[in-house]
mmCIF file of C-alpha atoms in Angstrom:
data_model
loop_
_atom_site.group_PDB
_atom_site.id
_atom_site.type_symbol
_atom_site.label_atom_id
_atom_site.label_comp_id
_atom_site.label_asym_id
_atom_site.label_seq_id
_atom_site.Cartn_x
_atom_site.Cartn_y
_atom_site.Cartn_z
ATOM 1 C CA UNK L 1 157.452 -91.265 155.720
ATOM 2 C CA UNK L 2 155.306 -94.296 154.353
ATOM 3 C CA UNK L 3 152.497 -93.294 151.862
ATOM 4 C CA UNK L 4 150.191 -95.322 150.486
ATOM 5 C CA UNK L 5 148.454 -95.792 146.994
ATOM 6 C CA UNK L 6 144.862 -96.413 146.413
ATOM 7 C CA UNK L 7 142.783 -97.012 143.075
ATOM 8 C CA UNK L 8 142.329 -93.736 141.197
ATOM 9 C CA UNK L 9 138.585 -93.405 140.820
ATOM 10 C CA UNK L 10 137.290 -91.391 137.354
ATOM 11 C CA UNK L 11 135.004 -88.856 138.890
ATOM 12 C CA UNK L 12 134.507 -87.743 135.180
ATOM 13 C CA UNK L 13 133.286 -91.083 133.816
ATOM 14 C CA UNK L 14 131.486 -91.829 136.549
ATOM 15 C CA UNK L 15 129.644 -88.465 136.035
ATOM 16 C CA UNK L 16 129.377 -88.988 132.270
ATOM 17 C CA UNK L 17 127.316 -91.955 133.293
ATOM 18 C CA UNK L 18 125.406 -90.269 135.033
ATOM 19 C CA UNK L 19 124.267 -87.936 132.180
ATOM 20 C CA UNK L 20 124.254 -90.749 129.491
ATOM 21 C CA UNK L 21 121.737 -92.315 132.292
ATOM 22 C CA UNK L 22 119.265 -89.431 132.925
ATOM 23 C CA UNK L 23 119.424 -88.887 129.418
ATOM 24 C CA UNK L 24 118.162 -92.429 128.702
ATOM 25 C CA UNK L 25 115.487 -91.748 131.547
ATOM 26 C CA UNK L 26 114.393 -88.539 129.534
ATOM 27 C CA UNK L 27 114.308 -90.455 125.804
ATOM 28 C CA UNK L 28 112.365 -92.923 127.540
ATOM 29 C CA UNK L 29 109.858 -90.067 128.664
ATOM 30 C CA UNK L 30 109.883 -88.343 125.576
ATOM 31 C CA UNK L 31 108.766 -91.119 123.447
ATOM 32 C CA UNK L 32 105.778 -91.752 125.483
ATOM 33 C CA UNK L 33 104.932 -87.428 125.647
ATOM 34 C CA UNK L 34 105.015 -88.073 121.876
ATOM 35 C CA UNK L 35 102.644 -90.820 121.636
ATOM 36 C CA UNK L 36 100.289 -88.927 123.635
ATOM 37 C CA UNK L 37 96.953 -89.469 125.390
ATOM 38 C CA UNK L 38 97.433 -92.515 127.603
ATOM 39 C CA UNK L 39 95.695 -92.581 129.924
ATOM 40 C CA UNK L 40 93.555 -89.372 128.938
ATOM 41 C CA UNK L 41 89.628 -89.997 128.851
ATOM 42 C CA UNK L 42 88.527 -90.679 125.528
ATOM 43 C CA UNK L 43 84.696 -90.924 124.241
ATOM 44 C CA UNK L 44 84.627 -94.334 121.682
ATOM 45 C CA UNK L 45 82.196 -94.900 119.109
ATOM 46 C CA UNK L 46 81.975 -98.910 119.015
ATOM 47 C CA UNK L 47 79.714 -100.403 116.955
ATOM 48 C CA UNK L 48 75.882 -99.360 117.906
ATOM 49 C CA UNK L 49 76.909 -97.928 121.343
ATOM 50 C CA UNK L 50 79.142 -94.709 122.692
ATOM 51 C CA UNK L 51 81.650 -95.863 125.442
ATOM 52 C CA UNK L 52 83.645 -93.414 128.300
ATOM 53 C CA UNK L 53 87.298 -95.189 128.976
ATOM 54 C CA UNK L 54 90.496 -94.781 129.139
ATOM 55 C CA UNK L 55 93.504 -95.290 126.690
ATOM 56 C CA UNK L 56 95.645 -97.871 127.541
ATOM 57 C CA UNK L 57 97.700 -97.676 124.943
ATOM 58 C CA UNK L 58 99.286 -94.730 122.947
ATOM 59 C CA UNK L 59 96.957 -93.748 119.776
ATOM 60 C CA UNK L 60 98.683 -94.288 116.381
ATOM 61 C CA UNK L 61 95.623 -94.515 113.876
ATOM 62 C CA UNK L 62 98.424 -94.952 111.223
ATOM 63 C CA UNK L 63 99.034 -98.155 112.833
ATOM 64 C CA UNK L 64 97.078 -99.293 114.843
ATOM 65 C CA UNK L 65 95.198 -102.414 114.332
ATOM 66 C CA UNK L 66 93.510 -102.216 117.519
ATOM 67 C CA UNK L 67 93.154 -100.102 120.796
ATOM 68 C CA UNK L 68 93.310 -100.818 124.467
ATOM 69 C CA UNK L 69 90.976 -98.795 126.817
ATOM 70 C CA UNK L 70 89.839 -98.838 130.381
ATOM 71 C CA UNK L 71 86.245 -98.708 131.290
ATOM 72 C CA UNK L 72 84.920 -97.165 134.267
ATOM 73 C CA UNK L 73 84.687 -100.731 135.909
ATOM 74 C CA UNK L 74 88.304 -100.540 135.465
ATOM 75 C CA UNK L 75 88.094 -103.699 132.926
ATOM 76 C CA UNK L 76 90.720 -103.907 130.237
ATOM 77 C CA UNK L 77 89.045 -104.133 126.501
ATOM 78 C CA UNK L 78 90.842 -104.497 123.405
ATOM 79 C CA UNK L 79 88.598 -103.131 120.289
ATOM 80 C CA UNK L 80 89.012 -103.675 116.836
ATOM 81 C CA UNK L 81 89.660 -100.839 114.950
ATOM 82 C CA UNK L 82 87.338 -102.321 111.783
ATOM 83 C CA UNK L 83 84.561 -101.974 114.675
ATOM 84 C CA UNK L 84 85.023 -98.126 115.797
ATOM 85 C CA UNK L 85 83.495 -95.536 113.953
ATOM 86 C CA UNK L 86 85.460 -92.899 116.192
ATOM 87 C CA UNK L 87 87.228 -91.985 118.977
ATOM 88 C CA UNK L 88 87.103 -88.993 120.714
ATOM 89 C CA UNK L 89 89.411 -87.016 122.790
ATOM 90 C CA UNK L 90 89.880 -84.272 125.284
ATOM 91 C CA UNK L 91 92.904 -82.733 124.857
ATOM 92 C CA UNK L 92 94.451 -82.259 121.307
ATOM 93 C CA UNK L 93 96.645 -84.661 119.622
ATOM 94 C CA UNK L 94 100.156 -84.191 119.048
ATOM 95 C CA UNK L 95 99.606 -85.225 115.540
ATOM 96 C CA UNK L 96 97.423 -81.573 114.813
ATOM 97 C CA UNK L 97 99.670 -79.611 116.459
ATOM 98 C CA UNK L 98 101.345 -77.671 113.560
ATOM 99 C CA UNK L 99 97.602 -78.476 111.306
ATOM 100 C CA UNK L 100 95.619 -75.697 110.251
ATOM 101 C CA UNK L 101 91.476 -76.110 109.757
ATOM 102 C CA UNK L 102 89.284 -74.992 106.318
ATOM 103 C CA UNK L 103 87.167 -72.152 107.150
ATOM 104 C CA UNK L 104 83.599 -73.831 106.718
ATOM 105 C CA UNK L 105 82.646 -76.283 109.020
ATOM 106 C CA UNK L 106 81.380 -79.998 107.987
ATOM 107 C CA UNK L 107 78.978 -82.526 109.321
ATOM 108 C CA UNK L 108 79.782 -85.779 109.539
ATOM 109 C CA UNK L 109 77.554 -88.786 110.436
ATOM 110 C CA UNK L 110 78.694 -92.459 111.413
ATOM 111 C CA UNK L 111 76.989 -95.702 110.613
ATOM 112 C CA UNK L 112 76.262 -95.566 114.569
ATOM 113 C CA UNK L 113 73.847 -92.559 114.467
ATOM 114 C CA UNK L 114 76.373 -89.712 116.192
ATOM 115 C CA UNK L 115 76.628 -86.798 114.461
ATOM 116 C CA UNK L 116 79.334 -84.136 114.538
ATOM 117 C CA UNK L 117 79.583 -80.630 113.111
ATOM 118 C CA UNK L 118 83.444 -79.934 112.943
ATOM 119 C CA UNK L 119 85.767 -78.164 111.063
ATOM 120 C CA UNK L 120 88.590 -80.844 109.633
ATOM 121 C CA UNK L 121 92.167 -79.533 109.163
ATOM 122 C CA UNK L 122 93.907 -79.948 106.019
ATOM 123 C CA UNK L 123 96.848 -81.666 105.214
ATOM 124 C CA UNK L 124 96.439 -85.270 106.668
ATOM 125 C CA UNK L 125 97.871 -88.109 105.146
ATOM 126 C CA UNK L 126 96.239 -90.919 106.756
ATOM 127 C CA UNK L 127 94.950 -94.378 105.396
ATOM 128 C CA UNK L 128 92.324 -95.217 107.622
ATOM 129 C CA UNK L 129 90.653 -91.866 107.914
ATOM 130 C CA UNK L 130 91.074 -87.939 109.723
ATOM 131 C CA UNK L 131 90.911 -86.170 112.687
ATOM 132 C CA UNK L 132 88.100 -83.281 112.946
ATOM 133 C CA UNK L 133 87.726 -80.083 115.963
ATOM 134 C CA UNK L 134 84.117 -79.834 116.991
ATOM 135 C CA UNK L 135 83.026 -76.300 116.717
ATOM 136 C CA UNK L 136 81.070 -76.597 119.803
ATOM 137 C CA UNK L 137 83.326 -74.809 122.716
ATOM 138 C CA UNK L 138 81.360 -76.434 125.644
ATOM 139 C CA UNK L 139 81.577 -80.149 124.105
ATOM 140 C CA UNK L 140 84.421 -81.833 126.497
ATOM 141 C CA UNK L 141 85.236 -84.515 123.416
ATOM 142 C CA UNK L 142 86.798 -82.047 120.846
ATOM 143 C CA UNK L 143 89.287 -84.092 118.880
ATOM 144 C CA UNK L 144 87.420 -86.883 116.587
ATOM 145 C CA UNK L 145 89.499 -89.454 114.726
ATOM 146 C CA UNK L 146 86.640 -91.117 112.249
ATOM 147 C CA UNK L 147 87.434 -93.651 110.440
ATOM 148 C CA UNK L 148 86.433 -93.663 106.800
ATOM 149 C CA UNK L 149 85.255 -97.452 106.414
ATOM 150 C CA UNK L 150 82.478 -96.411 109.243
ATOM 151 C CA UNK L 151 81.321 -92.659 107.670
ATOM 152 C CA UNK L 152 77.592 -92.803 106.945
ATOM 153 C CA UNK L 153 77.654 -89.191 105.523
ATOM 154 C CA UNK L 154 79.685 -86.232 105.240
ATOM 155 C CA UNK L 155 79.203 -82.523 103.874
ATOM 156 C CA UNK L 156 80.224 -79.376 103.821
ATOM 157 C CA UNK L 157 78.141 -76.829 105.152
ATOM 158 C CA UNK L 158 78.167 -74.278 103.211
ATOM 159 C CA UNK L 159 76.057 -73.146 99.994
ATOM 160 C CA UNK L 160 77.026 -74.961 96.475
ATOM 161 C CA UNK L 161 77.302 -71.474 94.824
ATOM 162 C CA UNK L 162 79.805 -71.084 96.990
ATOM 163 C CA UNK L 163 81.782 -73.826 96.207
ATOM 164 C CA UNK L 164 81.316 -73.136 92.078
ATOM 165 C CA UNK L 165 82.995 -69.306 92.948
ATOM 166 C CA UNK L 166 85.581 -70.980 94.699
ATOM 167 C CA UNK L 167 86.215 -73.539 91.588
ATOM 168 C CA UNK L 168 86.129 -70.467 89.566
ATOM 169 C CA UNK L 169 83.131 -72.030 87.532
ATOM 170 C CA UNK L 170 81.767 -68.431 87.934
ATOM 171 C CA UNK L 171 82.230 -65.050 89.165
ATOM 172 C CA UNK L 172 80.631 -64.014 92.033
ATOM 173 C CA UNK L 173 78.439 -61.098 90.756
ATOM 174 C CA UNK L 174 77.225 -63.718 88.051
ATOM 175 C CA UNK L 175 75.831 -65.934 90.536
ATOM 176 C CA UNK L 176 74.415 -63.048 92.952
ATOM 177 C CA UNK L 177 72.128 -62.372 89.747
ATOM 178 C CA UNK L 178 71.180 -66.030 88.951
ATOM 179 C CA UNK L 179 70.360 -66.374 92.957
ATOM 180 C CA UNK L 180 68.170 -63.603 92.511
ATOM 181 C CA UNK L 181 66.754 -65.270 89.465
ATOM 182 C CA UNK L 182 66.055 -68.608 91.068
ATOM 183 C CA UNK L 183 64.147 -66.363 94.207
ATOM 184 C CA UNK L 184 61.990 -64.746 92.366
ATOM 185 C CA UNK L 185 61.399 -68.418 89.742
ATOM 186 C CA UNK L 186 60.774 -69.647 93.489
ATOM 187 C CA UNK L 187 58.031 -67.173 94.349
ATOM 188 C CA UNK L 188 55.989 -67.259 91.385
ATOM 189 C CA UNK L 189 52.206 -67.540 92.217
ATOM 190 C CA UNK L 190 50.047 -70.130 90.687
ATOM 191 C CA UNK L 191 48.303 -68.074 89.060
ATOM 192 C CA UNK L 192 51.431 -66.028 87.124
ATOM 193 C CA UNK L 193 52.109 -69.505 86.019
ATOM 194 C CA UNK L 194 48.944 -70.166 84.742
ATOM 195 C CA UNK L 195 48.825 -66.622 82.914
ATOM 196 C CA UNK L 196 52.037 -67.110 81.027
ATOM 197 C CA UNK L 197 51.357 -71.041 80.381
ATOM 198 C CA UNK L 198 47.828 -70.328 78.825
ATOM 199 C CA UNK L 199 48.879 -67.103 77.218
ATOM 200 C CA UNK L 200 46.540 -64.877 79.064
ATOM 201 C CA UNK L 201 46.994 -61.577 80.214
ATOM 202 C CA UNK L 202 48.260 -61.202 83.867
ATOM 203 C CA UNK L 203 45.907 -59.137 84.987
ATOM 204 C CA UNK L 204 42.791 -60.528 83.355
ATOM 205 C CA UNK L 205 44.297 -64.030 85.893
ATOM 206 C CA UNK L 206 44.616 -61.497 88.793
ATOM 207 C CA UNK L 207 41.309 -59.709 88.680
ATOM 208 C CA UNK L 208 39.273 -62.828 88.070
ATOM 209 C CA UNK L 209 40.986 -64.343 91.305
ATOM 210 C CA UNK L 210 40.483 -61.516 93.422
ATOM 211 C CA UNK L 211 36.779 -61.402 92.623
ATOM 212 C CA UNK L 212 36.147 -64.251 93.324
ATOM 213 C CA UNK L 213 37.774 -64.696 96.562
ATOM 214 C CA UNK L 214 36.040 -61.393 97.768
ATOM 215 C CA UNK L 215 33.166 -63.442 97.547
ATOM 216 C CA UNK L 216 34.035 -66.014 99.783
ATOM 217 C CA UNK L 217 34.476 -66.129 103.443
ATOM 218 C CA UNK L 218 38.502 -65.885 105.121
ATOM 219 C CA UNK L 219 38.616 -69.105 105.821
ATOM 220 C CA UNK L 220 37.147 -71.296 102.646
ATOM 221 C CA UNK L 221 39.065 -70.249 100.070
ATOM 222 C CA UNK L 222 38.912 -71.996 97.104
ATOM 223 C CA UNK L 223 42.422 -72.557 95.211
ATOM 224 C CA UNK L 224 43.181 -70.660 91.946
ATOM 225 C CA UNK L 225 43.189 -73.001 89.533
ATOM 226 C CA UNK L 226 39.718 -74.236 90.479
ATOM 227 C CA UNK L 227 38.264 -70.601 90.109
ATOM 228 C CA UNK L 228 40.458 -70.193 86.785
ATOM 229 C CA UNK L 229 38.871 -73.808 85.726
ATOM 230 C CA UNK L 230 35.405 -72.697 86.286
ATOM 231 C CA UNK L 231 35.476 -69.251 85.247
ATOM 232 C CA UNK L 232 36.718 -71.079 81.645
ATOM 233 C CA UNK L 233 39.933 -69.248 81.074
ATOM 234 C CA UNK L 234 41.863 -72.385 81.300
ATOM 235 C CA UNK L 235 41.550 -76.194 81.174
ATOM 236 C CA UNK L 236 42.305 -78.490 83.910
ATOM 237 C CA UNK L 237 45.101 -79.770 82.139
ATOM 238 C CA UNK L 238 46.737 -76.399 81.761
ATOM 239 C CA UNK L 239 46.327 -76.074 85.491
ATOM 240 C CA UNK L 240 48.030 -79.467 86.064
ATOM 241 C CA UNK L 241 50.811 -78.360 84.000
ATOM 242 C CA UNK L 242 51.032 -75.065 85.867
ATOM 243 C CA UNK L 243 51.283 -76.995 89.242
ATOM 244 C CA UNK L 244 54.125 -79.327 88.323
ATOM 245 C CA UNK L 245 55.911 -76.393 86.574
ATOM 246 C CA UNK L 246 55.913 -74.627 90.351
ATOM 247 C CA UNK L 247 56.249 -77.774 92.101
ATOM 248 C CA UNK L 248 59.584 -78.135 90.361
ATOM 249 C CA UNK L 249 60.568 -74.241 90.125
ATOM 250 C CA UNK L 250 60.175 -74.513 94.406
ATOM 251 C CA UNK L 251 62.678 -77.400 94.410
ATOM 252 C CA UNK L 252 64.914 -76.499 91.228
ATOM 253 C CA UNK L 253 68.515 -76.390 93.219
ATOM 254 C CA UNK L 254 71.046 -73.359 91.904
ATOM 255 C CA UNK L 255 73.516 -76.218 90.435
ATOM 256 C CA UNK L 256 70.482 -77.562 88.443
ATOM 257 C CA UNK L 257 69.430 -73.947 87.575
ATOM 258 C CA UNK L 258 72.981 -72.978 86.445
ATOM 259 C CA UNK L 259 72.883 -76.384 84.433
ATOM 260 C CA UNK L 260 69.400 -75.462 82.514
ATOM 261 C CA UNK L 261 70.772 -71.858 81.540
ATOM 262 C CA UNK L 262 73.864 -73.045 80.115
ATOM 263 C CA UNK L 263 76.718 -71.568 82.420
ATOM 264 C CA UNK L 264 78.353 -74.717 83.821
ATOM 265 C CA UNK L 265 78.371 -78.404 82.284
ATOM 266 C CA UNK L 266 76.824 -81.878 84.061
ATOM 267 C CA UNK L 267 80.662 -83.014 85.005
ATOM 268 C CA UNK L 268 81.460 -79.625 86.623
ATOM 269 C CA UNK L 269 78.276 -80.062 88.895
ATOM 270 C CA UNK L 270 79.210 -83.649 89.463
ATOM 271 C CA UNK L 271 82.543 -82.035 90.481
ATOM 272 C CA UNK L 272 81.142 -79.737 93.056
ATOM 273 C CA UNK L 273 79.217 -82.222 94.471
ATOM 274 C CA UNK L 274 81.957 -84.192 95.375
ATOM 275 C CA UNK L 275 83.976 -81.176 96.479
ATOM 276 C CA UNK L 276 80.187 -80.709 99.083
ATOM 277 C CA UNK L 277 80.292 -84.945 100.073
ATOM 278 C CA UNK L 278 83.972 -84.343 100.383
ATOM 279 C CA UNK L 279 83.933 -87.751 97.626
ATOM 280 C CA UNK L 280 86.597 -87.979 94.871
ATOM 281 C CA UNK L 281 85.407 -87.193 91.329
ATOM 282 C CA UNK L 282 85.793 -90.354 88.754
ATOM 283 C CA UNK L 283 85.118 -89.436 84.895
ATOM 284 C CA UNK L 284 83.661 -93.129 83.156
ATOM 285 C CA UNK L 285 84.697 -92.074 79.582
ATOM 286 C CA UNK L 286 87.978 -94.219 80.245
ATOM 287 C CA UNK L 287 87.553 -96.435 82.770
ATOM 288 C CA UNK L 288 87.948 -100.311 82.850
ATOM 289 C CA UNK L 289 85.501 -102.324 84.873
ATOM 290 C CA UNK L 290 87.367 -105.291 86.705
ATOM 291 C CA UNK L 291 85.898 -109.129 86.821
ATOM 292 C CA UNK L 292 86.513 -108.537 90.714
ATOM 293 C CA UNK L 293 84.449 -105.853 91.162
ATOM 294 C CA UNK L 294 81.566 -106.371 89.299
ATOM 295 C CA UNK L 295 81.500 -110.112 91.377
ATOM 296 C CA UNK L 296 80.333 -108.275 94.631
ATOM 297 C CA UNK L 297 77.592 -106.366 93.707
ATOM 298 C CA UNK L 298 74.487 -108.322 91.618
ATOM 299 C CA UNK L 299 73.363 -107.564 88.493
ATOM 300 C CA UNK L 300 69.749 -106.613 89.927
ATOM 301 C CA UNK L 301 71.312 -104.451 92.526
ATOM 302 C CA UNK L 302 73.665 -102.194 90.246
ATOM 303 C CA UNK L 303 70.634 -101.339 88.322
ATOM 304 C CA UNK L 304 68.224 -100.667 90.918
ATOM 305 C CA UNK L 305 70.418 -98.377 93.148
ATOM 306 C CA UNK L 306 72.282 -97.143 89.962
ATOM 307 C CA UNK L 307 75.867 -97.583 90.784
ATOM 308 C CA UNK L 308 79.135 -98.949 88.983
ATOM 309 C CA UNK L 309 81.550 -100.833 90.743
ATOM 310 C CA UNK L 310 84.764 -99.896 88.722
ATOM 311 C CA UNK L 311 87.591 -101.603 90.706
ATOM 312 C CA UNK L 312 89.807 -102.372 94.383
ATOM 313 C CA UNK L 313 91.878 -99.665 95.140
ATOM 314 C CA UNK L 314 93.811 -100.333 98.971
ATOM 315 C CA UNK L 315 91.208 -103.358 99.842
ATOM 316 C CA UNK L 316 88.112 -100.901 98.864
ATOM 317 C CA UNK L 317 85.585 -101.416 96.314
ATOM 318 C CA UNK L 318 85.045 -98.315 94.268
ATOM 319 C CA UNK L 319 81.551 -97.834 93.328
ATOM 320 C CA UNK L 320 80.672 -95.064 91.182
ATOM 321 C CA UNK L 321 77.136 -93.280 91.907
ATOM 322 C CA UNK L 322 75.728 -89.905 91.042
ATOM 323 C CA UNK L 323 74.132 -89.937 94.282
ATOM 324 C CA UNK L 324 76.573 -88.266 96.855
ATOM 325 C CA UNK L 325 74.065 -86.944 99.239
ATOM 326 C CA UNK L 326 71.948 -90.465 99.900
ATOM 327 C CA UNK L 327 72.965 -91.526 102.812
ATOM 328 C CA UNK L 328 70.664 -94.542 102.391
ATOM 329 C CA UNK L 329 72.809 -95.860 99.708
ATOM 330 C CA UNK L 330 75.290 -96.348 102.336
ATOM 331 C CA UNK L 331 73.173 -98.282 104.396
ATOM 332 C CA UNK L 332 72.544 -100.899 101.582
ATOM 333 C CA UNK L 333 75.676 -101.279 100.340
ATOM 334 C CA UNK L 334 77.336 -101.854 103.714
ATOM 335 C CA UNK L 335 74.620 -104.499 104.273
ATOM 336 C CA UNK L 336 75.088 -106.152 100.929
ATOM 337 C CA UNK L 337 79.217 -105.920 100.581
ATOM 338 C CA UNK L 338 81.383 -107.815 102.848
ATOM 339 C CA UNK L 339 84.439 -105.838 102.072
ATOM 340 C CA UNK L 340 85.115 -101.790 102.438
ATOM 341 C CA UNK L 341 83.553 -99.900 99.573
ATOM 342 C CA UNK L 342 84.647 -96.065 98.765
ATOM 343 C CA UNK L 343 81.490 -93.860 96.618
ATOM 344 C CA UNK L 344 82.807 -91.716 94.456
ATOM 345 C CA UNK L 345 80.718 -89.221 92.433
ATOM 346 C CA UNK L 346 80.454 -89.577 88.198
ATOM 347 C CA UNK L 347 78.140 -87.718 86.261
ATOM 348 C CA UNK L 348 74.605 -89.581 85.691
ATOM 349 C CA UNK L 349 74.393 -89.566 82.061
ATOM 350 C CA UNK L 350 77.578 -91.176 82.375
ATOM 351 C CA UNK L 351 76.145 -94.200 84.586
ATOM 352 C CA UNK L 352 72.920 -93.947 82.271
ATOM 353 C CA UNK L 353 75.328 -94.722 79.356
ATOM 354 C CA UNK L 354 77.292 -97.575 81.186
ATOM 355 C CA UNK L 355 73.819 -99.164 82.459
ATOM 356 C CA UNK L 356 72.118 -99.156 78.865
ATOM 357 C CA UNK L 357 75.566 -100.704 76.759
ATOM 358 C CA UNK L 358 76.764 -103.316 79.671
ATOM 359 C CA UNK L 359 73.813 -104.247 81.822
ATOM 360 C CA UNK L 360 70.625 -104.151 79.886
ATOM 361 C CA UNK L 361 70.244 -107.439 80.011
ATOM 362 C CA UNK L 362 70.744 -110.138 82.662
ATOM 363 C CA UNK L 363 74.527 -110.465 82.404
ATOM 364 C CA UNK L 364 77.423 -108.130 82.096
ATOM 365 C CA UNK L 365 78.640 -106.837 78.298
ATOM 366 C CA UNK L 366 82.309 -105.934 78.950
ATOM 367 C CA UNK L 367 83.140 -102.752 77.071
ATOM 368 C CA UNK L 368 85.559 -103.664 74.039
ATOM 369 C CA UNK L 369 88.583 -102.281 73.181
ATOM 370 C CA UNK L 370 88.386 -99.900 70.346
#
């Protein structure tokens, strides 16, 4: 009996292939799950207008030097990262999936005009700036990615106090009492003022006023340190006094308060000011002004906004300015520089110092070495 012989085929190699090929199929697909978000609507902040596309591209803000969206026209656009001040999306990114949020929520502001409360989770290491979660539940836009070159403002919102109990400046029952002090400071009358300014008696201030408003009708009443002037218990100079003294008791902030009585120092409020402008904190005693730096900002300028440019750190100018929450600073100094600029927050006597020993006059006195 004839037989015949044929090619033995490897069923198990072929099927190996088979694996090694689906498997390829499914790395392929995985990378792009990981990127994440193409295609996915995403609300762009792009230079003075708000813009509704699509990704093109997969978002890597670590990265990127650009992205590529969609429009609703279905026209391709490549932006510039330098020229975004945020992008927006509406699922969450893969890159906050294991990130956990601060409890108080922050507002943040871009050169554009949008606004954003959000909370901003902790632990991100990137260059170019950080994701936030809008703690609005109907907004459809809840992941932000700003970018820190194109941050007008940012803060915390939440009370300094309780910022200095968190920094341990104080304890909290301390500061209960001093808010209660600063209340009542707050709610002092004109006339209580007056009293203790001109060493009267209270009550002699009190009765005086009260007859002589009984006297006039609801709706002329004549203000209490007129009546006090003409009644001669006090001078209109004490009165003036008395008025500026309220004026600046109604305004007097709890860190300036806490300053006056002695509890906390000027660098530890200059310290949890930058902790509330989420800023970095930069002592002067120590630091060395480079040639660089101090060529991008004129002499006239530094003085009359009262900043310090200290040095480039990543491409950014660091300017120094005890002015965290001026916004308007900002503005000027993005019109002015043509280069990224970081603020960071020094105490003012500090500036003060640096202003009258290096630019009283119309050129710069480097500090020498001691």
């Amino acid at each position: 009996m004839g037989h015949f012989s044929r090619d033995r085929v490897d069923y198990k190699s072929e099927i190996d292939d088979l694996f090694d090929e689906q498997k390829g199929e499914s790395e392929e697909f995985e990378d792009i799950s990981i990127s994440s978000s193409v295609y996915e609507p995403v609300l762009v902040g792009f230079k003075e207008k708000k813009l509704e596309t699509r990704l093109e591209k997969a978002f890597y803000p670590q990265h990127d030097t650009e992205i590529d969206v969609r429009d609703t026209e279905g026209n391709s656009l490549i932006l510039p990262i330098e020229d975004l001040q945020f992008i927006a999306f509406v699922n969450k990114p893969l890159q906050l999936d294991n990130s956990n949020s601060n409890n108080f929520a922050e507002v943040i502001e871009t050169f554009n005009g949008a606004s954003f409360t959000t909370h901003v989770p902790i632990g991100q290491n990137f260059d170019v700036g950080f994701f936030g979660i809008t703690i609005h539940p109907e907004d459809r836009y809840k992941y932000i990615f700003f970018y820190f070159n194109n941050i007008r403002i940012r803060y915390q919102q939440r009370p300094i106090g309780e910022i200095i109990v968190e920094k341990r400046l104080l304890p909290e029952d301390l500061l209960q009492n001093i808010l209660h002090q600063q209340n009542q400071l707050r709610s002092l009358r004109l006339g209580e003022i007056i009293a203790k300014r001109a060493n009267l008696l209270p009550h002699k201030v009190e009765t005086t006023l009260q007859q002589a408003w009984q006297e006039e009708s609801a709706d002329s009443k004549t203000q209490s340190g007129d009546i006090l002037i003409e009644a001669g218990l006090v001078s209109p100079q004490v009165v003036e006094q008395s008025l500026a003294i309220q004026k600046k008791l109604r305004r007097m902030k709890v860190g300036k308060l806490l300053l006056e009585m002695g509890y906390i120092n000027e660098n530890q409020i200059y310290e949890v000011l930058a902790e509330k402008f989420r800023k970095r904190f930069v002592s002067l005693e120590k630091i060395s002004f480079t040639e660089e730096a101090l060529d991008h900002l004129s002499h006239d300028l530094v003085k009359k906004l009262k900043v310090i440019p200290i040095h480039f750190e990543n491409k950014r100018l660091i300017i120094a300015t005890s002015y965290p929450d001026k916004a308007e600073l900002n503005d000027i100094l993005r019109e002015k520089l043509s280069c990224p600029f970081e603020l960071v927050v020094s105490p003012s006597y500090q500036i003060k110092q640096i202003m009258a020993n290096h630019f009283a006059g119309d050129i710069f006195l480097p500090r020498k070495n001691t």
